[in-house]
PDB file of C-alpha atoms in Angstrom:
ATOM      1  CA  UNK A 917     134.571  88.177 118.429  1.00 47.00           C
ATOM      2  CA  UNK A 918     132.243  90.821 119.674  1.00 53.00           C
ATOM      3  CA  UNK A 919     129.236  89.281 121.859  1.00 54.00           C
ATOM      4  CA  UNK A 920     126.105  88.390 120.638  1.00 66.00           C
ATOM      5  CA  UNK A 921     122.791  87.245 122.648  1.00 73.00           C
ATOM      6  CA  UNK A 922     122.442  83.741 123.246  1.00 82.00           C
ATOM      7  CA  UNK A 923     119.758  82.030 121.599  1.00 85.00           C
ATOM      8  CA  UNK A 924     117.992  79.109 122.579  1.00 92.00           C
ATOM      9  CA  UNK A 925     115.666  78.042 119.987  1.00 93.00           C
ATOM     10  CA  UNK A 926     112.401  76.876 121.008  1.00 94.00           C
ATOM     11  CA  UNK A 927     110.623  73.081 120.093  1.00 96.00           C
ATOM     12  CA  UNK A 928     108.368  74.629 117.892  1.00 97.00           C
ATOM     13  CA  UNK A 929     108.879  78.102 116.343  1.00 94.00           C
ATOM     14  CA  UNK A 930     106.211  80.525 116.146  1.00 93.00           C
ATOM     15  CA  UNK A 931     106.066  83.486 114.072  1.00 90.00           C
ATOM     16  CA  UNK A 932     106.857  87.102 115.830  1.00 82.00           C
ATOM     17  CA  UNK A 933     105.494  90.010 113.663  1.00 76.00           C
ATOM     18  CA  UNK A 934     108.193  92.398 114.744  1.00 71.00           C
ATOM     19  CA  UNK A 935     110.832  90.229 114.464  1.00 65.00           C
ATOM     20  CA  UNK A 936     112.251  90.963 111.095  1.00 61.00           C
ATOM     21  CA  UNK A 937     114.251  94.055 110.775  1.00 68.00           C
ATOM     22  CA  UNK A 938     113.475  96.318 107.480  1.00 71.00           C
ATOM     23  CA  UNK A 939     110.912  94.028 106.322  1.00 71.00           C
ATOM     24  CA  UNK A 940     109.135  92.873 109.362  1.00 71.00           C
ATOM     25  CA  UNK A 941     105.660  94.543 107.944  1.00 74.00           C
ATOM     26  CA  UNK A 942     105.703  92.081 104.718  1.00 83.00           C
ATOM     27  CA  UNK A 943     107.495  88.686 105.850  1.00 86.00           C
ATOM     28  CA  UNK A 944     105.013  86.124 106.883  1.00 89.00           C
ATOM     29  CA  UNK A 945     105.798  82.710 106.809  1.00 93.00           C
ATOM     30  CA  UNK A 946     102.464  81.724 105.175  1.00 94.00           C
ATOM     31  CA  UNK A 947     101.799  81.926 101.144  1.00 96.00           C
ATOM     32  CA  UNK A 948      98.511  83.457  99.138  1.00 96.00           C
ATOM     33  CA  UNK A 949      96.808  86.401  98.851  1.00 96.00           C
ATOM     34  CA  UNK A 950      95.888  88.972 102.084  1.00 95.00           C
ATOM     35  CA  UNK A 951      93.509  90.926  99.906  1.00 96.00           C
ATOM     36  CA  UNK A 952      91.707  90.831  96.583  1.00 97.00           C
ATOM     37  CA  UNK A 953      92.928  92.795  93.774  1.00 97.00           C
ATOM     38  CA  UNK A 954      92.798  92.586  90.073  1.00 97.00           C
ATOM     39  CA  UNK A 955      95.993  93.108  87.904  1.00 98.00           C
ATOM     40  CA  UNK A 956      95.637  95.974  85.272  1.00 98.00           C
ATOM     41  CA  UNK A 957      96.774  94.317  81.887  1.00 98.00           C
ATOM     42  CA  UNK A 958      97.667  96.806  78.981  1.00 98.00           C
ATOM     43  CA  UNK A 959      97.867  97.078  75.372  1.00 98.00           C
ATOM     44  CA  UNK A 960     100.641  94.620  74.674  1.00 98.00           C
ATOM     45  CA  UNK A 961     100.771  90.890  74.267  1.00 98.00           C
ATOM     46  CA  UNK A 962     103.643  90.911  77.238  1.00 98.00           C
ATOM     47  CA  UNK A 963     102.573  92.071  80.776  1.00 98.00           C
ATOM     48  CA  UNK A 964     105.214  92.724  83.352  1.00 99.00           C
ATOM     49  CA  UNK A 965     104.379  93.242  87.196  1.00 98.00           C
ATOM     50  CA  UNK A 966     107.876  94.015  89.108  1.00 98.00           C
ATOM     51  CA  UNK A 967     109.495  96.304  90.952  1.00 98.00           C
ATOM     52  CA  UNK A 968     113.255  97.475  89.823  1.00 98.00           C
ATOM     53  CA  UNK A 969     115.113  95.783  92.310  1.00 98.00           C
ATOM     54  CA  UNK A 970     117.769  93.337  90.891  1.00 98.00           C
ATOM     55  CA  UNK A 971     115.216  90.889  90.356  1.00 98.00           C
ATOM     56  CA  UNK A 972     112.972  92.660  88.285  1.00 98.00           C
ATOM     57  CA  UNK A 973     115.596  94.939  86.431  1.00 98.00           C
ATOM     58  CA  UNK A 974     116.653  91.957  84.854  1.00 98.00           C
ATOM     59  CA  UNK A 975     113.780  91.378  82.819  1.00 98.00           C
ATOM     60  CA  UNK A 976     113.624  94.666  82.182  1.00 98.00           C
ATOM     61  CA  UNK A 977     117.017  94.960  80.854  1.00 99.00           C
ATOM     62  CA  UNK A 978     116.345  91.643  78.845  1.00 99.00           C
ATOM     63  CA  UNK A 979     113.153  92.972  77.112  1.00 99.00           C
ATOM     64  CA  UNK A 980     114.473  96.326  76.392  1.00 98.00           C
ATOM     65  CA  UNK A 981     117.401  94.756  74.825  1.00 99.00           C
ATOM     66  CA  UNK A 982     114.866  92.832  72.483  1.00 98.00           C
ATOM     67  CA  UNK A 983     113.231  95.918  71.472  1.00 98.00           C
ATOM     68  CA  UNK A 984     117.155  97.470  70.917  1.00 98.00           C
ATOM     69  CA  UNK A 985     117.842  94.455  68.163  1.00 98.00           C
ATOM     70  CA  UNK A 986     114.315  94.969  66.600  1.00 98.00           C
ATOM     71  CA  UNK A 987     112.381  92.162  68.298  1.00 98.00           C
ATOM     72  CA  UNK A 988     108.669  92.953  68.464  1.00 98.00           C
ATOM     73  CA  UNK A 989     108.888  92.226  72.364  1.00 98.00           C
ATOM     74  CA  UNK A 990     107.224  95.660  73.223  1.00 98.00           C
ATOM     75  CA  UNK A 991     105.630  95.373  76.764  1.00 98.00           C
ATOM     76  CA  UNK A 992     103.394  96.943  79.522  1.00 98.00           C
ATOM     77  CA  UNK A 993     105.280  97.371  82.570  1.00 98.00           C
ATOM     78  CA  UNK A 994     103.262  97.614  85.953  1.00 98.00           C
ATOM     79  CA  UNK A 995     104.349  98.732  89.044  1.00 98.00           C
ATOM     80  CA  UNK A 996     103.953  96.594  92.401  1.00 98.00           C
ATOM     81  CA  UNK A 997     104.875  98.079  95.669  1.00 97.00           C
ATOM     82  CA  UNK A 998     106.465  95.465  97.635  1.00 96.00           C
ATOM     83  CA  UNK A 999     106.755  97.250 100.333  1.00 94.00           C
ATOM     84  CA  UNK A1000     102.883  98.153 100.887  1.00 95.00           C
ATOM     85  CA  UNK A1001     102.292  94.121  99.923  1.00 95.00           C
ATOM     86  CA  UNK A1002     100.703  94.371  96.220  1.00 97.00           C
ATOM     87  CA  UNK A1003     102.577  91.072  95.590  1.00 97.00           C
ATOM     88  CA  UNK A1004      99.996  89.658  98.076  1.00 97.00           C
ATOM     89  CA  UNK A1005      97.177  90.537  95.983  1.00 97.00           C
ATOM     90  CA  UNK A1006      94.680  87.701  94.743  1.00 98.00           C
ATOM     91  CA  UNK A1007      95.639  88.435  90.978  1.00 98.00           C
ATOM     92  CA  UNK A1008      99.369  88.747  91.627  1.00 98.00           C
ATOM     93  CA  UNK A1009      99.508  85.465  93.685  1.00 98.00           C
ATOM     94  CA  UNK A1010      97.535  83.877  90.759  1.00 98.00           C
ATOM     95  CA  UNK A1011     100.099  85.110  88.334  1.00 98.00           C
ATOM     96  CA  UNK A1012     103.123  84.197  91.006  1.00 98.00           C
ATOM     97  CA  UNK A1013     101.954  81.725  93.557  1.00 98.00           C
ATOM     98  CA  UNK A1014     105.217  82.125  95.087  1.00 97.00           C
ATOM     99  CA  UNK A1015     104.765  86.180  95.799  1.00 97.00           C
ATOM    100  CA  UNK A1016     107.709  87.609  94.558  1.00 97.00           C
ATOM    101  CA  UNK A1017     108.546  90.166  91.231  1.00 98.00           C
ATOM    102  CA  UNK A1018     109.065  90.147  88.630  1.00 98.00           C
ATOM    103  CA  UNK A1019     105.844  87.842  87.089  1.00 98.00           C
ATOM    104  CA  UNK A1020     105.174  88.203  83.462  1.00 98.00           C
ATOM    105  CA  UNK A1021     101.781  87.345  81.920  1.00 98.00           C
ATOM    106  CA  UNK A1022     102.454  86.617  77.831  1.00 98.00           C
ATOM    107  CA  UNK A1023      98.631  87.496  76.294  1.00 98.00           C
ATOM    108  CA  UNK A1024     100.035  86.635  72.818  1.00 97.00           C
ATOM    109  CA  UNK A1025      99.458  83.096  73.483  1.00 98.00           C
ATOM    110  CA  UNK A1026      95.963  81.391  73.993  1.00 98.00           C
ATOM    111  CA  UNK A1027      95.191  81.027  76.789  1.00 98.00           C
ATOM    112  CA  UNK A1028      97.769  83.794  78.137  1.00 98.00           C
ATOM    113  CA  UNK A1029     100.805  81.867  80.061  1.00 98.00           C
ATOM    114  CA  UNK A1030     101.957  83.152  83.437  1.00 98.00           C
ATOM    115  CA  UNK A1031     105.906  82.979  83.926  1.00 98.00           C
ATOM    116  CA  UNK A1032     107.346  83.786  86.928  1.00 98.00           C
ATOM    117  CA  UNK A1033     110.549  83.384  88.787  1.00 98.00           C
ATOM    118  CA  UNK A1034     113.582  86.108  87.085  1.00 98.00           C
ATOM    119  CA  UNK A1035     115.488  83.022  85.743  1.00 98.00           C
ATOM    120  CA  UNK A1036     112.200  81.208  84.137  1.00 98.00           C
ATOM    121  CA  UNK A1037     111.144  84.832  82.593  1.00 98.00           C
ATOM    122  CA  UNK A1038     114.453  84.963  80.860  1.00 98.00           C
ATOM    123  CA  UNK A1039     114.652  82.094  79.633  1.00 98.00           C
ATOM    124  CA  UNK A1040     111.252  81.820  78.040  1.00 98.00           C
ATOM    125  CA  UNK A1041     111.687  85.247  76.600  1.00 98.00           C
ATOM    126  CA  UNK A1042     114.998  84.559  75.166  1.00 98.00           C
ATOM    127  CA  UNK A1043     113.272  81.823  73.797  1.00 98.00           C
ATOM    128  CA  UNK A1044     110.399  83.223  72.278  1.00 98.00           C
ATOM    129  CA  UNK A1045     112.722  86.047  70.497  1.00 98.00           C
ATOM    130  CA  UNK A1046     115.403  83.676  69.513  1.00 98.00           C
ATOM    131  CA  UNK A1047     118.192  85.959  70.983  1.00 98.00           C
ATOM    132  CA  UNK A1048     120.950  86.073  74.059  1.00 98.00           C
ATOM    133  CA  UNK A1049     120.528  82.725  74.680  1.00 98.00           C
ATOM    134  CA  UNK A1050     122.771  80.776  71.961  1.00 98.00           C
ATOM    135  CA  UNK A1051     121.629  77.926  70.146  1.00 97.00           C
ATOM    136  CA  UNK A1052     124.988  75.956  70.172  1.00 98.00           C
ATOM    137  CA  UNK A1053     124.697  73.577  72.884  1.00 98.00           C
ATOM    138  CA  UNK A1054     127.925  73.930  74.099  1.00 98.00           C
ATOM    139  CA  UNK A1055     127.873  77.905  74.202  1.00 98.00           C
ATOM    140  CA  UNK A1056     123.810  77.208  75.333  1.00 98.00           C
ATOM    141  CA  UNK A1057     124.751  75.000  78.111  1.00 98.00           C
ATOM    142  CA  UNK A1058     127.443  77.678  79.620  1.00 98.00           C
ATOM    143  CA  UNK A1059     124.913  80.183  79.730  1.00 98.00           C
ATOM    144  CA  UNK A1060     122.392  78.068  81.638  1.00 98.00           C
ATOM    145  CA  UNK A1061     125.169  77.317  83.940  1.00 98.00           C
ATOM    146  CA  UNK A1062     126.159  81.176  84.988  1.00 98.00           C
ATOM    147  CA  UNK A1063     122.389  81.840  84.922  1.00 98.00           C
ATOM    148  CA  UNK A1064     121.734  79.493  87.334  1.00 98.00           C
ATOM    149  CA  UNK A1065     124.862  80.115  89.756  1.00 98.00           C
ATOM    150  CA  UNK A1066     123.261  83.608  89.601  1.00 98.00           C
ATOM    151  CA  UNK A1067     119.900  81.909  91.280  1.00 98.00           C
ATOM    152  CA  UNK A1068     121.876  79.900  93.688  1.00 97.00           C
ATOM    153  CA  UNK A1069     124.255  82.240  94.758  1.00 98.00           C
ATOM    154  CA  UNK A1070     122.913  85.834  94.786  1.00 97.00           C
ATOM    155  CA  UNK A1071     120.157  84.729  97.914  1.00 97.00           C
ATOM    156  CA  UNK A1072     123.665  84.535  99.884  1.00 98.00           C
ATOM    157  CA  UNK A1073     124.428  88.282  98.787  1.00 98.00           C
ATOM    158  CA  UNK A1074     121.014  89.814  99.128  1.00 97.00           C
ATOM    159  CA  UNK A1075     119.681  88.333 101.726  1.00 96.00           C
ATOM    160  CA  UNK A1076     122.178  86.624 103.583  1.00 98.00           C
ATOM    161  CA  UNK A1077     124.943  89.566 103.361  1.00 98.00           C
ATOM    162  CA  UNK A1078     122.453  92.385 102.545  1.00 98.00           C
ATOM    163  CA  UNK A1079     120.237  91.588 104.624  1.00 96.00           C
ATOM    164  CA  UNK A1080     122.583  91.710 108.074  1.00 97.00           C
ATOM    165  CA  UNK A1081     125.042  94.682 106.880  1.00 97.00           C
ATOM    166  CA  UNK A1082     122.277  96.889 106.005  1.00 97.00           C
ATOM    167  CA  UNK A1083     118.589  95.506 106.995  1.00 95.00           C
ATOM    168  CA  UNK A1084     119.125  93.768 110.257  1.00 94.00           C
ATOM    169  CA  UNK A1085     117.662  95.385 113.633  1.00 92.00           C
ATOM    170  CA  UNK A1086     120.978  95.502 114.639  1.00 92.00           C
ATOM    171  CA  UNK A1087     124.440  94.738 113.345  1.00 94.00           C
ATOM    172  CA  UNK A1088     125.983  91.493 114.365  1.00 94.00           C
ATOM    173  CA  UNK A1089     129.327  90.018 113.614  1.00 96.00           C
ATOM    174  CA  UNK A1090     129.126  86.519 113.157  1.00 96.00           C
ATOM    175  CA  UNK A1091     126.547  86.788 110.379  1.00 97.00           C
ATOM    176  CA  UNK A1092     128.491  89.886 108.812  1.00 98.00           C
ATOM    177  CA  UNK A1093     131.872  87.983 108.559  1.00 98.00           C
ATOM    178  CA  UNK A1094     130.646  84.933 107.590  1.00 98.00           C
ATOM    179  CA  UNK A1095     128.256  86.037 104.289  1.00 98.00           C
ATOM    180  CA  UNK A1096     130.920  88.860 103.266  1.00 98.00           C
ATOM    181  CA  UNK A1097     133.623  85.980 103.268  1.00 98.00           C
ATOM    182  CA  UNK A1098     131.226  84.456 100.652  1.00 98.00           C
ATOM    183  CA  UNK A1099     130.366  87.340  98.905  1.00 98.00           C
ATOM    184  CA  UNK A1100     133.788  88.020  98.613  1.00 98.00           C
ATOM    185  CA  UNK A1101     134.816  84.141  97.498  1.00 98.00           C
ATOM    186  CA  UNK A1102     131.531  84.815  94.542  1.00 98.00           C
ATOM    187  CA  UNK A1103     133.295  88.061  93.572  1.00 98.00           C
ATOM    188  CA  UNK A1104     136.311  85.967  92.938  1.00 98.00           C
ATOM    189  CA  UNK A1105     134.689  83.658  91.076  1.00 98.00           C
ATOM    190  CA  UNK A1106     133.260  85.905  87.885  1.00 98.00           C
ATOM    191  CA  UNK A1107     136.857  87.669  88.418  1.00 98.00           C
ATOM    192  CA  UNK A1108     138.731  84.704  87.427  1.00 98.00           C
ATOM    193  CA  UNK A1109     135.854  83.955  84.880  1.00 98.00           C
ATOM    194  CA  UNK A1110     136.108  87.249  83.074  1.00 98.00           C
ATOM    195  CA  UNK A1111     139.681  87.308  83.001  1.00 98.00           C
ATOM    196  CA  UNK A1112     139.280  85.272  80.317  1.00 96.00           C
ATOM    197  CA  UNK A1113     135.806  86.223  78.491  1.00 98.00           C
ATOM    198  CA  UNK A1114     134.287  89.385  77.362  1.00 98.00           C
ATOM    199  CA  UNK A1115     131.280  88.227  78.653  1.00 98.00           C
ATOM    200  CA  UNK A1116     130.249  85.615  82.071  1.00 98.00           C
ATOM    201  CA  UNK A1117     129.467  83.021  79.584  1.00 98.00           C
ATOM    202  CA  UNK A1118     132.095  83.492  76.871  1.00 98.00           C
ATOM    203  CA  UNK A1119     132.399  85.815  73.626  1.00 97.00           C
ATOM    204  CA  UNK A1120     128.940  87.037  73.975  1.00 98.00           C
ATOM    205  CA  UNK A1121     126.155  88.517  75.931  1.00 98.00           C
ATOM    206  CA  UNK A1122     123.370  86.318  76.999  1.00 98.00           C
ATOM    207  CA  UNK A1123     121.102  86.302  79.526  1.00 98.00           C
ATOM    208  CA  UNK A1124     123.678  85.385  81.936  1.00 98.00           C
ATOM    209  CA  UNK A1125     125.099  88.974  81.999  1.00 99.00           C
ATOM    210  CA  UNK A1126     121.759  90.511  82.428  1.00 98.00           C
ATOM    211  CA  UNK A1127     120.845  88.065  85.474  1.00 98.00           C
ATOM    212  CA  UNK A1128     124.375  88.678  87.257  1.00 98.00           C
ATOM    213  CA  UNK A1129     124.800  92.446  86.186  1.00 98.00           C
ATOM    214  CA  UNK A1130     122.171  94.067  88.316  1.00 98.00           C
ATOM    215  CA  UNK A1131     123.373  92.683  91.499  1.00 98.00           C
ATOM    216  CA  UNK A1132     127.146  91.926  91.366  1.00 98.00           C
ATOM    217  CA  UNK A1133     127.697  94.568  88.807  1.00 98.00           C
ATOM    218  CA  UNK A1134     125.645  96.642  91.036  1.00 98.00           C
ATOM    219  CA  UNK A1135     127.675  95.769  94.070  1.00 98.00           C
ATOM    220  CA  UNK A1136     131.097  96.852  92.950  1.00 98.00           C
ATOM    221  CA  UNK A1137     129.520  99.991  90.913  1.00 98.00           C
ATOM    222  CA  UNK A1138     128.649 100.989  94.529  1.00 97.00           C
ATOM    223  CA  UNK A1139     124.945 100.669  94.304  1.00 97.00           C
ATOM    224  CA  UNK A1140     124.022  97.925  96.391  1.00 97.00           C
ATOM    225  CA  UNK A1141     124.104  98.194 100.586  1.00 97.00           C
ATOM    226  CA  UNK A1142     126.782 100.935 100.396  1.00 97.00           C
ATOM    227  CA  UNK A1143     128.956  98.211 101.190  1.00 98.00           C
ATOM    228  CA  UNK A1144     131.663  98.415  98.045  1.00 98.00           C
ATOM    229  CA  UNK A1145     133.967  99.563 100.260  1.00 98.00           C
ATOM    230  CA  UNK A1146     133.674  97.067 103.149  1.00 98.00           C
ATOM    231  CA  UNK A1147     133.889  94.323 100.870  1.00 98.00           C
ATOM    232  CA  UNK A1148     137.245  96.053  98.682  1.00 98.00           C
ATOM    233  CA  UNK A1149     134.763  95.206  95.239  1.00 97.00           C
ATOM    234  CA  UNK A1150     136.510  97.558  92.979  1.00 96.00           C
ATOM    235  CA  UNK A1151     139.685  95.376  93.756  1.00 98.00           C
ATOM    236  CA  UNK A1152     138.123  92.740  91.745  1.00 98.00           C
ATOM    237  CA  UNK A1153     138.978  94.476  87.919  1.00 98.00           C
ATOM    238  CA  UNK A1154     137.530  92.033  85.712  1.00 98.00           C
ATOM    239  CA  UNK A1155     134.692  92.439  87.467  1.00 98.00           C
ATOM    240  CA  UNK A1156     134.528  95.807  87.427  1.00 98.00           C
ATOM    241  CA  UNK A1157     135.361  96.342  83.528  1.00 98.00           C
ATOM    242  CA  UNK A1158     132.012  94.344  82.197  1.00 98.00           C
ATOM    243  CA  UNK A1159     130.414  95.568  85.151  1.00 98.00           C
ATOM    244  CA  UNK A1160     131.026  99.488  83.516  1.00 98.00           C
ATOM    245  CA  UNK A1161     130.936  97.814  79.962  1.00 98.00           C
ATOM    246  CA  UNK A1162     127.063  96.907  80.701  1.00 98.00           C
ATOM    247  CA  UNK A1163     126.338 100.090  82.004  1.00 98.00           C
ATOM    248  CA  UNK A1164     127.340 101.800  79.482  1.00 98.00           C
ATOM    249  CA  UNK A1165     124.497 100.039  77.027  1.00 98.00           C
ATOM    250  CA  UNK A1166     121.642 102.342  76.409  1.00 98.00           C
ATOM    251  CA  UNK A1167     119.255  99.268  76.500  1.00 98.00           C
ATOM    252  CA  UNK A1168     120.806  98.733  80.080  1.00 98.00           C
ATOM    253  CA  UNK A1169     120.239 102.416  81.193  1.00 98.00           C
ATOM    254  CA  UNK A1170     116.494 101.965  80.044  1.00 98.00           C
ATOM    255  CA  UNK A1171     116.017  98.788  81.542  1.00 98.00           C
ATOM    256  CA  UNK A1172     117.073 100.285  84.749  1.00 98.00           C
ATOM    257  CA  UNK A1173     114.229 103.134  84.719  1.00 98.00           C
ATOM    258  CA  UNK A1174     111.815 100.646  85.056  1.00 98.00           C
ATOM    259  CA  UNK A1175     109.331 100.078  87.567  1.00 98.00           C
ATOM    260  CA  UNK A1176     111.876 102.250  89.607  1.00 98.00           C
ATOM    261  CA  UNK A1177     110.758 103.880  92.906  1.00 98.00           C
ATOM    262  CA  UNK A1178     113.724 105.719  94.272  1.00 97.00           C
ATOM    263  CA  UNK A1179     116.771 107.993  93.506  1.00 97.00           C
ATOM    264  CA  UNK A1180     116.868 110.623  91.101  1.00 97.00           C
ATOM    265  CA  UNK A1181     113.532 111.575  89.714  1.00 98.00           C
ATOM    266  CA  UNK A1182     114.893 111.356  86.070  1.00 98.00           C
ATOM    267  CA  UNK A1183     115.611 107.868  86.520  1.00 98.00           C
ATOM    268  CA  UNK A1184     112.343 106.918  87.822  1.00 98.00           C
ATOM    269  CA  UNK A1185     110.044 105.304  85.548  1.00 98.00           C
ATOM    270  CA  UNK A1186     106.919 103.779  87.410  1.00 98.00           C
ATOM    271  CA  UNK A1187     105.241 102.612  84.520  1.00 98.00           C
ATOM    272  CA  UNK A1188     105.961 101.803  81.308  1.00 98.00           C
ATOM    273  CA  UNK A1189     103.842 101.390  78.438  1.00 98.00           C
ATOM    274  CA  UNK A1190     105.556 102.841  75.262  1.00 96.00           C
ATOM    275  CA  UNK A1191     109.089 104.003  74.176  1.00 96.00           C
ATOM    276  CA  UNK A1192     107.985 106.963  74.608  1.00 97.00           C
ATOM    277  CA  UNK A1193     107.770 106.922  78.397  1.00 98.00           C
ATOM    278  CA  UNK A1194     111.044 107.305  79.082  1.00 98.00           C
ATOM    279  CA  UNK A1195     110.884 111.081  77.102  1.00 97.00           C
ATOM    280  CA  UNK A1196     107.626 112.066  78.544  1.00 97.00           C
ATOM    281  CA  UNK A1197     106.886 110.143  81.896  1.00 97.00           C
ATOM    282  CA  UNK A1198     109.660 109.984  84.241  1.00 98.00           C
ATOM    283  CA  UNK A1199     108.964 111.218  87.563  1.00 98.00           C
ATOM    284  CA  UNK A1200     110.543 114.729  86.911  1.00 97.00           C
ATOM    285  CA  UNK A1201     108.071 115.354  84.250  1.00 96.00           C
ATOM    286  CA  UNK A1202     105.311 114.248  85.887  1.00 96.00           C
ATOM    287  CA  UNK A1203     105.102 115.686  89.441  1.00 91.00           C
ATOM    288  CA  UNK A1204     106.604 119.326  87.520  1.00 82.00           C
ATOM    289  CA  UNK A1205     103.736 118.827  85.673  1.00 72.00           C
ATOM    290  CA  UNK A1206     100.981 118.679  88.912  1.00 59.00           C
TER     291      UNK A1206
END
């Protein structure tokens, strides 16, 4: 095993500023706001503050999917900047207490109920529309069940293996090994799943799909840590076929755009407050415009 500094941990930690790799300018390990600031709210009932990483493109994909089957789910969608530290902004923190995107503020219900937490917002929107979350309890309860391995298992792939193959200060075996080994044992899980199913949680697509797609499907479509190839994820097939079978749905492609900050310009849509955005207000459009 290659060498790695000792540590000794200390009685009592304390908090070093630099000490935190990509992110070291945002972690803190206290909670609430560093600064006031008041959210914008829009024209729709349903107000969406995110950012398209997996997280938030999962709402995204969920409520452009509603709008796709003719649900009246049409939404504002605003941009926070986690990397500049909107999401520690007095009205975000009031919306998420907990700091994180996506948060979703539903005006269409007196008085207007935050939701927050990517799992929660599903849920309460598949709820609220009465689709992709099945009302048998037996196909019901399967889709709660891969919706919440999704929430216990993808903090081991973002940031436990994410975070030391590509965001670490510097690369270190031990943690590398021993997160790609699970990575790679969570891959194998929704391979032997799907072997079986269309979909994670059966016949049809749910809100399970759209919580696991944009991370593991992302993973072994090579657009998460450039690390496809390190961990072999286009061996995994199954995985692979609904992870290119989602991809292909236009609702998915929109859903995508969303609140997204970088790659092409094209795909880059930083707000979104109409169906028409995606025509007129990409990023293309907008800075050939200046």
């Amino acid at each position: 095993m290659t060498d790695m500094k000792a540590y000794t941990p200390p009685r009592v930690w304390t908090w070093d500023k630099d000490n935190g790799g990509a992110f070291a300018s945002i972690n803190r390990p206290i909670a609430g706001p560093t600064h006031d600031k008041t959210l914008p709210v829009g024209k729709h009932p349903l107000q969406l503050y995110s950012l398209a990483t997996p997280n938030g493109q999962k709402v995204t994909i969920l409520l452009e999917e509603l709008l796709a089957a003719g649900k009246e789910a049409e939404y504002d969608a605003w941009l926070i900047r986690i990397n500049d530290g909107d999401q520690f902004g007095s009205g975000f923190v009031e919306v998420n207490p907990n700091s994180k995107i996506p948060a979703l503020m539903d005006h269409g219900v007196s008085p207007p109920r935050r939701v927050f937490e990517s799992g929660s917002i599903l849920v309460y929107l598949a709820e609220k529309f009465g689709a992709f979350l099945p009302t048998d309890p037996a196909k019901r309860t399967e889709t709660l069940n891969w919706l919440f391995w999704q929430m216990g298992s993808a903090p081991l792939l973002g940031g436990g293996f994410g975070h030391f193959f590509a965001y670490a200060p510097e690369k270190l075996e031990y943690p590398i090994n021993r997160y790609a080994m699970e990575v790679k044992r969570q891959l194998d899980v929704l391979d032997r799943q799907l072997a079986d199913h269309d979909y994670v949680a059966g016949d049809e697509y749910t809100i399970a799909d759209m919580a696991i797609w944009p991370w593991y499907g992302g993973l072994v479509l090579g657009r998460a840590y450039d690390a496809a190839e390190f961990l072999d994820a286009r061996s995994y097939g199954n995985v692979l076929r609904w992870a290119e079978q989602i991809d292909a749905r236009p609702a998915v492609k929109r859903g995508r755009m969303v609140n997204k900050t970088n790659g092409p310009l094209e795909g880059q849509l930083h707000e979104r407050h109409d169906a028409g955005d995606f025509e007129t207000r990409t990023q293309d459009k907008l800075e050939g415009a200046v």
